[in-house]
XYZ file of C-alpha atoms in Angstrom:
740
model
C -49.539 26.233 15.138
C -49.653 22.763 13.901
C -49.959 20.754 17.119
C -49.062 17.407 16.358
C -46.363 18.861 14.683
C -44.932 20.004 18.201
C -45.531 16.986 19.754
C -44.188 14.946 17.655
C -40.552 14.299 19.490
C -42.305 15.689 22.504
C -43.949 12.046 22.419
C -40.216 10.299 23.382
C -40.812 12.345 26.554
C -44.188 11.298 27.143
C -44.807 7.992 25.782
C -42.281 5.470 27.707
C -44.124 7.045 31.181
C -47.560 6.923 29.880
C -47.017 3.521 28.395
C -45.625 1.983 31.691
C -48.141 3.674 33.507
C -50.774 1.779 31.198
C -49.239 -1.375 32.545
C -48.720 -0.522 36.250
C -53.112 0.199 35.699
C -53.090 -3.701 34.777
C -51.332 -4.747 38.178
C -52.565 -2.080 40.458
C -54.683 -1.379 42.872
C -57.531 -3.852 43.573
C -57.526 -7.327 44.186
C -60.847 -7.161 42.388
C -61.987 -11.215 43.693
C -61.350 -10.048 46.988
C -63.045 -6.914 46.776
C -66.658 -7.143 48.033
C -69.203 -4.171 48.124
C -69.471 -3.621 52.846
C -73.045 -3.177 52.889
C -73.686 -3.450 56.669
C -72.361 -0.215 57.623
C -74.429 1.934 55.195
C -77.972 1.744 56.351
C -78.988 1.958 51.650
C -82.386 1.092 50.127
C -82.739 -1.938 47.667
C -82.941 0.187 44.407
C -79.663 1.919 45.512
C -77.920 -1.488 46.382
C -79.079 -3.353 42.972
C -77.091 -0.194 41.170
C -74.086 -0.613 42.950
C -73.927 -3.345 42.651
C -74.577 -3.281 39.057
C -71.538 -0.218 38.503
C -69.776 -2.757 40.241
C -70.364 -6.178 38.181
C -69.825 -3.613 35.234
C -66.549 -2.954 37.001
C -65.428 -6.087 37.387
C -66.207 -7.407 34.144
C -64.129 -4.547 32.754
C -61.318 -5.485 34.440
C -60.947 -9.435 33.551
C -62.058 -8.249 30.081
C -58.535 -5.731 30.264
C -56.453 -7.933 31.924
C -57.198 -11.311 28.958
C -56.582 -8.510 25.593
C -60.148 -8.338 25.433
C -60.158 -4.671 24.857
C -63.679 -3.981 23.305
C -65.192 -6.223 25.950
C -63.561 -4.160 28.816
C -64.504 -0.781 26.578
C -68.512 -2.000 26.603
C -68.699 -2.618 29.953
C -66.934 0.781 31.017
C -69.046 2.557 28.829
C -71.618 1.684 30.649
C -70.365 2.268 34.082
C -70.159 5.864 32.848
C -73.735 6.092 31.393
C -75.384 5.110 34.857
C -73.963 8.228 36.256
C -74.192 6.369 39.946
C -71.945 8.312 42.336
C -71.751 6.685 45.968
C -69.591 6.870 48.420
C -69.015 3.044 47.801
C -68.094 3.046 44.304
C -65.467 5.652 44.654
C -62.371 4.111 44.833
C -63.195 1.819 41.694
C -64.897 4.838 39.787
C -61.392 6.721 39.862
C -59.815 3.196 39.456
C -62.335 2.860 36.134
C -61.582 5.777 34.987
C -57.608 5.698 34.848
C -57.890 1.910 33.206
C -60.176 3.723 30.389
C -57.545 6.562 29.986
C -54.956 3.768 29.884
C -56.465 1.799 26.911
C -57.667 5.520 25.347
C -53.685 6.426 25.945
C -53.050 3.428 23.789
C -54.956 3.817 21.384
C -53.881 7.498 20.974
C -57.962 8.497 21.337
C -57.439 11.585 22.996
C -60.790 13.435 22.856
C -61.914 9.864 24.886
C -59.103 10.843 27.444
C -60.519 14.094 27.132
C -64.345 13.754 28.130
C -62.526 10.841 31.072
C -60.022 13.273 32.230
C -62.829 16.096 33.217
C -65.172 13.432 35.405
C -61.931 13.310 37.158
C -63.249 16.015 38.949
C -66.585 14.593 40.044
C -64.700 12.149 42.331
C -63.819 13.355 45.912
C -60.881 15.128 46.842
C -59.890 13.110 49.214
C -60.275 9.725 47.169
C -57.997 11.453 44.568
C -55.498 12.173 47.353
C -54.741 9.144 48.376
C -55.025 7.218 44.807
C -51.234 6.551 43.389
C -52.266 7.426 40.419
C -54.154 10.353 40.327
C -51.009 12.721 38.921
C -50.346 10.143 36.328
C -54.124 10.348 35.205
C -53.741 14.665 35.025
C -50.639 13.976 33.210
C -52.790 12.357 30.611
C -55.921 14.886 30.476
C -53.494 17.829 29.421
C -51.213 15.852 27.645
C -54.497 14.895 25.471
C -55.414 18.565 25.585
C -52.617 19.878 24.089
C -52.586 16.958 21.377
C -55.868 18.623 20.128
C -54.473 22.400 20.382
C -57.489 22.997 23.779
C -54.906 25.258 25.901
C -57.466 27.770 26.450
C -58.569 26.512 30.064
C -55.755 24.143 31.062
C -54.020 26.276 33.167
C -56.422 25.751 35.925
C -56.226 21.695 35.420
C -52.395 21.698 34.848
C -52.582 23.649 38.635
C -54.597 20.835 39.991
C -52.341 17.853 38.346
C -49.084 19.502 40.090
C -51.275 19.599 43.255
C -50.833 15.544 43.487
C -47.518 15.424 41.522
C -46.116 17.509 44.149
C -47.762 15.015 46.272
C -46.636 11.933 45.109
C -43.138 12.666 43.518
C -40.406 14.475 44.572
C -37.664 16.396 42.190
C -35.254 13.656 41.916
C -38.556 11.965 40.494
C -38.201 12.194 36.621
C -41.514 11.809 36.607
C -41.980 15.187 38.997
C -41.160 17.104 35.418
C -43.623 15.690 33.015
C -46.664 17.863 34.086
C -44.394 20.828 34.293
C -43.208 20.026 30.210
C -46.539 19.708 29.523
C -47.765 23.590 30.186
C -44.667 23.780 28.406
C -46.155 22.605 25.202
C -49.424 24.000 26.198
C -47.860 27.383 26.778
C -46.414 27.434 23.106
C -49.717 25.565 21.383
C -50.655 29.451 22.151
C -47.655 31.074 21.175
C -47.495 32.350 25.080
C -43.559 31.691 24.255
C -42.642 34.221 26.943
C -44.684 31.858 29.484
C -43.389 28.986 27.704
C -39.688 30.742 29.314
C -40.361 30.745 32.484
C -41.652 27.707 32.968
C -38.816 26.199 31.595
C -36.454 28.793 33.741
C -38.308 26.992 36.991
C -37.917 23.344 35.497
C -34.463 24.350 35.131
C -33.849 25.782 38.797
C -35.082 22.711 40.243
C -33.091 19.975 38.271
C -30.159 21.911 39.104
C -30.619 22.348 42.843
C -30.558 18.749 43.019
C -27.247 18.479 41.842
C -28.641 15.054 39.767
C -29.115 16.878 36.580
C -32.594 14.643 36.045
C -34.358 15.752 33.204
C -31.512 17.215 31.149
C -32.305 16.122 28.248
C -35.827 16.745 28.761
C -34.564 20.151 28.768
C -32.452 20.268 26.149
C -35.550 19.304 23.719
C -38.018 21.355 25.051
C -35.730 24.412 24.420
C -35.042 22.894 20.701
C -39.574 23.311 20.550
C -39.335 26.696 22.078
C -36.646 27.779 19.723
C -38.413 26.250 16.680
C -41.433 27.347 17.075
C -41.040 30.978 18.065
C -43.020 31.861 14.697
C -44.037 34.703 12.270
C -46.319 36.050 15.150
C -43.387 36.714 17.671
C -41.515 38.545 14.674
C -43.541 41.387 14.726
C -41.271 41.995 17.605
C -38.216 42.163 15.877
C -36.480 43.872 18.768
C -37.909 40.942 21.561
C -36.629 38.022 18.793
C -33.793 39.296 18.195
C -32.893 39.507 21.852
C -34.329 36.477 22.676
C -32.523 34.824 19.549
C -29.126 35.805 21.543
C -29.853 34.575 25.047
C -30.388 31.091 23.200
C -27.405 31.172 20.942
C -25.205 32.543 24.481
C -27.384 29.362 26.469
C -26.731 26.825 23.635
C -23.355 27.344 23.545
C -23.058 26.687 27.437
C -25.510 24.338 26.909
C -22.879 22.055 24.442
C -20.172 21.448 26.955
C -22.994 18.680 29.314
C -24.015 17.051 25.859
C -23.039 14.931 23.450
C -22.512 15.611 20.055
C -25.610 14.493 18.516
C -27.530 16.909 20.685
C -25.650 19.857 20.231
C -25.933 19.241 16.743
C -29.813 18.926 17.040
C -29.649 22.510 18.892
C -27.111 24.124 16.825
C -29.262 22.423 13.391
C -32.736 24.255 15.743
C -31.673 27.585 16.536
C -30.440 28.122 12.111
C -33.339 26.787 11.404
C -35.733 29.152 13.749
C -32.573 32.544 11.896
C -34.178 31.276 8.994
C -37.582 31.182 9.502
C -37.331 34.997 10.844
C -35.647 35.808 8.105
C -37.624 34.262 5.740
C -40.939 36.256 7.574
C -39.592 39.800 8.419
C -39.416 42.638 6.755
C -36.881 45.934 7.457
C -36.106 49.388 6.421
C -33.121 50.398 5.308
C -33.196 53.745 6.120
C -34.075 53.303 9.957
C -31.641 53.823 12.639
C -33.790 51.762 15.042
C -34.448 48.629 12.039
C -30.756 48.825 11.206
C -29.225 48.079 14.988
C -32.187 45.397 14.576
C -30.457 43.792 11.660
C -27.144 43.945 12.633
C -27.401 42.551 15.841
C -29.437 39.855 14.855
C -26.783 38.836 11.649
C -23.704 39.403 14.216
C -25.546 36.675 16.079
C -26.919 34.812 13.338
C -22.552 34.902 12.351
C -21.422 33.226 15.296
C -23.540 30.900 15.730
C -22.679 29.616 12.015
C -18.690 30.715 12.273
C -18.429 30.417 16.062
C -20.978 27.864 17.470
C -20.779 25.937 14.226
C -17.096 25.791 13.516
C -15.988 24.539 17.118
C -18.608 22.336 16.774
C -17.278 21.112 13.043
C -20.576 20.304 12.374
C -20.330 17.970 9.124
C -22.574 20.841 7.104
C -21.628 23.922 8.173
C -19.984 24.634 5.090
C -23.316 25.063 3.769
C -24.715 27.162 5.937
C -22.279 29.586 5.590
C -22.461 29.500 2.197
C -25.998 30.255 2.182
C -25.660 32.608 5.280
C -23.224 34.785 2.991
C -25.747 35.020 0.811
C -28.179 36.447 2.546
C -25.886 38.870 4.863
C -25.124 40.072 1.276
C -28.948 39.999 -0.783
C -31.156 40.268 1.744
C -31.790 43.919 1.665
C -32.117 43.278 -1.965
C -34.508 40.663 -1.975
C -36.882 42.025 0.791
C -37.085 45.222 -1.660
C -40.726 45.516 -3.571
C -38.556 47.228 -5.584
C -36.374 44.996 -6.965
C -38.832 41.552 -7.207
C -35.571 39.572 -6.801
C -36.075 35.848 -5.282
C -34.002 34.172 -2.224
C -31.373 32.077 -3.485
C -29.671 29.386 -1.844
C -26.006 26.884 -2.324
C -27.926 24.346 -3.930
C -29.137 26.798 -6.422
C -25.879 27.806 -7.761
C -24.046 24.648 -7.629
C -27.042 23.390 -10.468
C -26.237 25.701 -13.151
C -22.060 25.764 -12.117
C -20.418 23.604 -15.416
C -17.647 21.483 -14.723
C -14.917 23.793 -15.165
C -16.485 26.371 -12.748
C -15.732 27.257 -9.156
C -17.664 29.713 -7.352
C -15.830 31.582 -3.982
C -17.296 33.222 -1.362
C -15.346 35.561 1.717
C -17.300 34.909 4.876
C -17.740 38.202 6.193
C -15.496 39.039 8.946
C -13.933 35.574 9.132
C -10.264 34.407 7.841
C -12.311 31.641 5.946
C -13.910 31.083 2.607
C -16.255 29.074 0.915
C -15.793 27.352 -2.356
C -18.806 25.548 -4.703
C -18.371 23.530 -7.470
C -19.965 20.312 -8.977
C -17.616 18.391 -8.772
C -17.614 17.807 -4.964
C -21.746 19.012 -4.749
C -21.761 21.065 -1.423
C -19.561 23.656 -0.299
C -16.149 23.346 1.547
C -14.691 25.807 3.568
C -10.919 26.019 3.060
C -9.053 28.216 5.764
C -7.217 31.153 4.994
C -4.172 31.575 7.679
C -4.429 34.562 10.030
C -1.026 36.188 9.180
C -2.257 36.606 5.339
C -5.077 37.787 6.425
C -3.038 40.240 8.776
C -1.381 41.664 6.178
C -4.128 42.197 3.889
C -6.212 43.920 6.698
C -3.480 46.234 6.366
C -3.413 47.285 2.756
C -4.266 50.961 1.802
C -5.475 51.742 -1.594
C -4.125 55.860 -1.549
C -1.006 54.941 -1.346
C 0.022 53.387 -5.415
C 3.857 51.938 -3.568
C 1.646 49.833 -1.459
C -1.061 49.283 -4.410
C 1.749 48.301 -6.683
C 3.857 46.028 -3.959
C 0.231 44.235 -3.569
C 0.090 43.169 -6.941
C 3.236 41.925 -6.882
C 5.055 38.207 -6.312
C 5.691 37.291 -3.039
C 2.638 40.004 -1.328
C -0.491 39.643 0.656
C -2.775 38.689 -1.882
C -0.170 35.698 -3.736
C -0.096 33.714 -0.352
C -3.949 33.418 -0.563
C -3.532 33.105 -4.092
C -1.399 29.741 -3.252
C -3.891 28.837 -0.202
C -6.534 28.721 -2.718
C -4.646 26.709 -5.451
C -5.215 23.341 -4.546
C -8.908 24.134 -5.246
C -8.588 26.663 -8.184
C -6.303 25.057 -9.728
C -8.390 22.856 -12.351
C -11.047 25.511 -13.503
C -11.470 27.469 -15.947
C -13.613 29.696 -14.722
C -13.534 31.426 -11.150
C -16.705 33.775 -9.981
C -15.491 35.720 -6.748
C -17.265 37.634 -4.748
C -14.979 39.043 -1.868
C -16.318 40.560 1.318
C -15.545 43.925 3.549
C -12.161 44.611 3.294
C -11.791 41.722 0.480
C -13.360 43.516 -2.164
C -10.799 46.245 -2.542
C -9.060 44.149 -5.079
C -8.808 43.341 -8.654
C -8.379 39.503 -7.804
C -7.869 38.515 -11.602
C -4.390 40.985 -11.828
C -3.268 39.236 -8.870
C 0.408 37.473 -10.081
C -0.143 33.831 -10.834
C 2.227 31.004 -12.179
C 4.602 33.647 -14.145
C 1.535 35.720 -15.510
C -2.221 36.932 -13.754
C -4.838 34.968 -13.057
C -6.908 36.752 -15.406
C -4.467 34.914 -18.066
C -4.973 31.477 -17.044
C -8.829 31.946 -15.734
C -11.582 33.280 -16.480
C -11.924 35.371 -13.280
C -15.388 37.094 -12.777
C -15.404 39.470 -9.665
C -18.895 39.599 -8.327
C -20.999 41.600 -6.022
C -22.489 37.983 -4.957
C -22.364 34.636 -6.073
C -26.255 34.911 -6.230
C -25.661 36.713 -9.237
C -24.283 33.157 -10.973
C -28.276 32.481 -11.762
C -28.926 35.143 -13.426
C -25.330 35.344 -15.257
C -26.234 32.018 -16.607
C -29.783 32.997 -17.869
C -28.890 36.445 -19.968
C -29.260 35.668 -23.053
C -26.129 35.996 -24.988
C -25.709 39.720 -26.050
C -23.730 40.323 -29.466
C -21.831 42.918 -28.569
C -24.115 45.732 -30.687
C -25.191 48.167 -28.342
C -28.252 50.129 -29.480
C -26.916 53.412 -28.087
C -23.923 54.346 -25.462
C -24.733 58.345 -23.474
C -21.743 59.767 -22.454
C -20.832 62.401 -19.488
C -18.026 64.228 -19.018
C -15.851 67.500 -19.460
C -18.209 68.691 -16.479
C -18.565 71.965 -15.751
C -18.264 72.123 -12.140
C -18.893 76.030 -11.400
C -22.337 76.782 -12.554
C -25.984 75.026 -12.347
C -27.717 75.064 -15.351
C -30.976 76.651 -15.709
C -32.544 73.533 -16.384
C -31.932 72.286 -12.886
C -32.726 75.241 -10.705
C -36.653 73.998 -10.857
C -37.916 73.901 -7.004
C -37.392 70.436 -6.083
C -35.770 70.367 -2.574
C -36.755 66.652 -2.186
C -33.972 65.999 -4.490
C -31.638 68.035 -2.740
C -28.550 66.359 -0.968
C -29.522 66.327 2.462
C -25.937 66.814 3.899
C -25.583 69.793 1.876
C -25.872 72.433 4.609
C -23.012 71.269 6.466
C -20.307 69.221 4.288
C -16.490 69.862 5.590
C -14.563 73.062 4.583
C -12.495 70.986 2.367
C -15.153 69.985 -0.006
C -16.374 73.750 0.207
C -13.650 74.743 -2.104
C -15.273 72.414 -4.850
C -13.623 70.163 -7.682
C -11.499 71.152 -10.656
C -12.131 70.843 -14.234
C -10.692 67.785 -15.214
C -9.451 68.129 -18.914
C -8.752 64.900 -20.178
C -12.314 63.470 -19.708
C -12.935 65.776 -22.304
C -10.823 63.991 -24.191
C -11.994 60.925 -23.098
C -15.517 61.906 -24.452
C -14.940 62.856 -26.986
C -12.372 60.044 -28.235
C -15.444 57.882 -27.059
C -17.788 59.811 -29.809
C -15.206 59.159 -32.583
C -15.232 55.438 -31.573
C -19.358 55.098 -31.771
C -19.160 57.205 -35.355
C -16.591 54.978 -36.617
C -18.544 52.048 -35.880
C -21.483 53.772 -36.245
C -23.164 53.090 -33.204
C -25.990 56.227 -31.709
C -24.417 57.958 -29.011
C -25.645 61.214 -26.999
C -22.644 63.283 -25.340
C -22.919 65.214 -22.285
C -20.707 67.941 -21.302
C -19.986 71.676 -19.663
C -23.480 72.658 -18.318
C -25.493 69.856 -20.008
C -23.509 66.969 -18.201
C -25.895 67.846 -15.243
C -27.168 65.488 -12.877
C -31.198 65.574 -13.991
C -30.519 65.365 -17.578
C -29.252 61.729 -16.364
C -32.346 61.178 -13.855
C -34.951 62.283 -16.188
C -33.198 60.822 -19.756
C -35.380 57.249 -21.756
C -32.613 54.583 -21.671
C -32.812 52.249 -24.945
C -32.370 48.244 -24.190
C -28.860 47.411 -24.038
C -27.063 50.875 -23.327
C -24.115 52.080 -23.018
C -24.035 54.590 -19.657
C -20.392 56.028 -19.606
C -19.814 58.574 -16.597
C -16.212 60.388 -16.527
C -16.331 62.472 -13.592
C -15.135 62.933 -9.547
C -16.947 60.656 -7.404
C -16.643 60.995 -3.442
C -16.696 59.272 -0.169
C -17.402 61.885 2.644
C -15.068 60.133 5.050
C -12.187 60.419 3.348
C -12.647 64.617 3.221
C -12.527 64.860 6.873
C -16.288 64.236 7.246
C -17.613 62.979 10.552
C -17.944 59.404 10.524
C -20.481 57.221 9.636
C -21.510 56.440 13.284
C -21.304 60.007 14.579
C -23.230 61.385 10.800
C -26.168 58.347 11.479
C -26.974 59.504 14.830
C -27.085 62.899 14.297
C -28.460 63.050 10.994
C -31.212 59.716 12.411
C -30.830 57.590 8.827
C -29.104 54.559 9.116
C -25.503 53.580 8.360
C -26.863 51.891 5.028
C -29.117 54.616 4.045
C -26.106 57.732 5.474
C -23.109 55.756 3.513
C -25.455 55.717 0.860
C -25.731 59.609 0.714
C -22.183 59.788 1.364
C -21.099 59.064 -1.643
C -21.528 59.953 -5.033
C -20.774 61.433 -8.586
C -20.542 64.826 -9.125
C -22.199 66.675 -12.339
C -22.040 70.268 -13.380
C -22.755 72.677 -10.965
C -21.829 70.751 -8.149
C -19.567 73.675 -6.666
C -22.248 76.252 -6.856
C -23.928 74.097 -4.557
C -21.107 73.148 -2.129
C -19.730 76.810 -1.982
C -23.365 78.052 -1.061
C -24.739 75.150 0.956
C -28.164 75.277 -0.692
C -29.744 74.850 -4.170
C -33.095 74.925 -5.401
C -33.547 72.058 -7.077
C -30.543 68.937 -8.406
C -27.843 69.789 -6.611
C -25.198 68.064 -9.106
C -24.530 65.847 -6.238
C -25.622 62.339 -7.373
C -25.434 60.258 -4.478
C -25.650 56.746 -4.096
C -29.150 56.817 -2.439
C -30.301 58.473 -5.089
C -28.566 56.280 -8.082
C -30.777 53.419 -5.694
C -33.842 54.805 -6.931
C -33.642 55.038 -10.401
C -34.672 52.421 -13.450
C -31.713 51.481 -14.857
C -32.761 48.097 -16.006
C -31.751 48.893 -19.547
C -28.752 49.876 -19.132
C -26.650 46.603 -20.061
C -22.710 48.621 -18.889
C -22.178 51.184 -16.922
C -18.989 52.730 -17.004
C -17.552 55.120 -14.017
C -15.191 56.646 -14.884
C -13.573 58.339 -11.819
C -11.003 58.068 -8.653
C -12.476 54.382 -6.359
C -15.593 54.588 -7.909
C -16.157 50.627 -6.245
C -15.414 52.368 -2.489
C -17.846 52.701 0.210
C -18.844 51.459 3.587
C -16.207 48.345 4.077
C -17.084 48.071 7.903
C -20.291 46.726 7.879
C -21.747 43.317 8.890
C -23.283 42.393 5.655
C -19.871 42.042 3.718
C -21.380 44.473 0.709
C -19.399 47.665 0.310
C -22.382 49.782 -0.182
C -21.548 52.621 -2.398
C -21.894 53.258 -6.175
C -21.176 49.937 -6.584
C -24.297 48.822 -4.556
C -26.560 51.327 -5.748
C -26.091 51.047 -9.712
C -26.665 47.140 -8.873
C -29.557 47.925 -6.545
C -30.872 50.328 -10.209
C -31.299 47.116 -12.529
C -27.542 47.443 -14.122
C -26.447 44.973 -15.650
C -22.606 44.828 -15.401
C -20.790 48.382 -13.807
C -17.364 48.581 -14.445
C -15.860 50.593 -11.399
C -12.684 51.866 -10.286
C -10.446 50.782 -6.396
C -8.255 53.293 -6.578
C -7.491 56.918 -7.520
C -6.629 56.479 -10.945
C -4.560 59.210 -12.755
C -6.799 61.491 -15.637
C -4.264 61.151 -18.297
C -3.989 57.353 -18.416
C -7.518 56.828 -17.700
C -8.091 58.742 -20.467
C -6.047 56.305 -22.590
C -7.278 53.357 -21.105
C -10.875 54.126 -21.551
C -10.159 54.667 -25.314
C -8.485 51.706 -25.677
C -11.208 49.648 -24.075
C -13.997 51.213 -26.220
C -12.115 50.702 -29.328
C -12.027 46.656 -27.939
C -16.663 47.076 -27.108
C -17.335 48.486 -30.121
C -15.119 46.642 -32.520
C -17.058 43.328 -31.063
C -15.674 42.027 -28.105
C -16.539 41.179 -24.812
C -16.532 43.630 -22.223
C -14.468 41.866 -20.631
C -12.234 40.908 -23.418
C -12.125 45.015 -23.631
C -10.976 45.444 -20.416
C -8.178 43.136 -20.671
C -7.177 44.383 -23.848
C -6.869 47.856 -22.275
C -4.403 46.356 -19.478
C -2.256 45.652 -22.430
C -2.242 48.620 -24.062
C -1.347 50.700 -20.929
C 1.237 48.222 -20.341
C 2.357 48.467 -23.702
C 2.784 52.072 -23.821
C 4.913 51.600 -20.623
C 2.816 52.133 -17.362
C 3.759 48.631 -16.297
C 2.722 49.164 -12.636
C -0.393 47.667 -11.831
C -1.573 51.153 -10.499
C -1.777 52.563 -13.789
C -3.801 49.355 -15.350
C -5.335 47.164 -12.593
C -8.143 49.600 -11.088
C -10.775 48.857 -13.144
C -12.676 45.882 -12.922
C -16.032 44.612 -13.923
C -19.037 43.628 -12.113
C -21.740 41.102 -12.789
């Protein structure tokens, strides 16, 4: 820890007191001209008398020089005095006064080493002289202050305890000076990273300060609290649970303190907590599969959110929007940023705004909040927009398992159109909208929302994203020529029987929940006839446009094949099958599963959503499998290397669903898994789509894509095609979105 940095703002606490004490010494104590050596009462020999007289003369000369501003001469005389090491009862009074005066000179020039040398000589003076000298407490304060400035804190406790003895004799709790050495005691603990002791001492000060009813050192307590927050660094982060508990206490206590503070002090405290939280995030790794570590992460993000979106919102802090944007980016990306596999670096809002064009705006929904935060180069920093709570509550009541509700939500006058109306003033002047929903707000196709008698997609280039942190990578990608090297197509699967190639024993790949899935899943899954039609049509289009492809169907469309295929650069991976999310199948809820299996909720979610391949029914009905079981979970997908996949198309029901209630705001499931595996773009469905119309949709999509249209252009053309066939309800054409 850098002690000088630790002490810089503490100078405000001590410096005024130090200088006042210094000037006090220039006028205190002894009347030098009237101070004669009284030797008539003490029998001493002439040699001792001459030495004592010489010491006295050095002292007087030093004091006179100091009083006229000749500091060099004063120091010369004081140094000579001290070099004689003469100890005698007659010199006790001037000895302690000389030390005090010399400490005053050294403190004025920040000569901390000299003060330490002088302070060490205090023990050479008898205790009765120290007790009756009025500034002994000040000298110990300066001694300790200097030790702190040099980070010499290993043996400081004894010195502090001695100093406090004189402090308690000299001052009362109603005097500010009563607390100064106690504050230095806290600093000494911070310098050796003993945060527990620092907090204990601070609590003692608070108790004394409160007990007298005058609140003498409220401001100083706040500054020390900020120091404890600011300098709780990496060595404490090793115990993550303990740190998060303290962080929670800091947030709670700070929110209480704001009632007694001025705005500037409250804002400063808020920023200290933000800095501490960011340091913790930068220096900490979390095991996503550990229940305990996930609980710690969840607790921390909860209080970090309270700090930014509660405490900061209530104080109306000017840069809260900036911190809120960074908070959302952290929530959605932290686990990827800290994954050794992904190699992704942390991104802040200012990096995003630097790459936005003048006609682009980015929108993030703050998790578990009724606010969105927007970013544009035109206003240079984030801007927060509050969504009416009635609109939010209506949106939270959305159900994606009811076609009527789905259609009503994508019609004029719906809660989604009310949301867009609120955002209208902030998006109307742009052409491209990057949008990232959080939790329940990630369930919608924003491009399909009615807007000015059309849809948002008709008037804007709407680009849905898991996180707007991906804008940087989106911008860095070379412009794709839409000529794909290969298309790998899976569909028409035989769900009944495992292929012989899948029976190789490899137990670690077996689904951990296979032995206790609910009875509803034990019945297995039906063959999807139109998936065969779909993949045949795509294969035909590949032939037409001279694109290489592999088509896997029946027992060949199995889990092992997809896992082990080597994909060339710029491959399309198309999977037409059933997807599943266990809680939708009357299974135990995620929390209960997590507790039973001792796997984190995130790990549980990723293990309980996935895609079904050939032979899955055999595994489901038997409750066991020797190798790959036909159930490709999101957890398995996340560990694949799919970096050469340009586009993954999940032609299945509700493939974009997952856990929407986590603290991070991300819908953990297949989308997140394919992203973690390295896919460039992912096409997902937001609700259960009819088999027949999905087949027609995919044929139109690939017809446009393989002709050379971009993925988004092809998506819009496929939507238009379905509408032209008479399927005008959004339920039929609005489910599919492409996420970058």
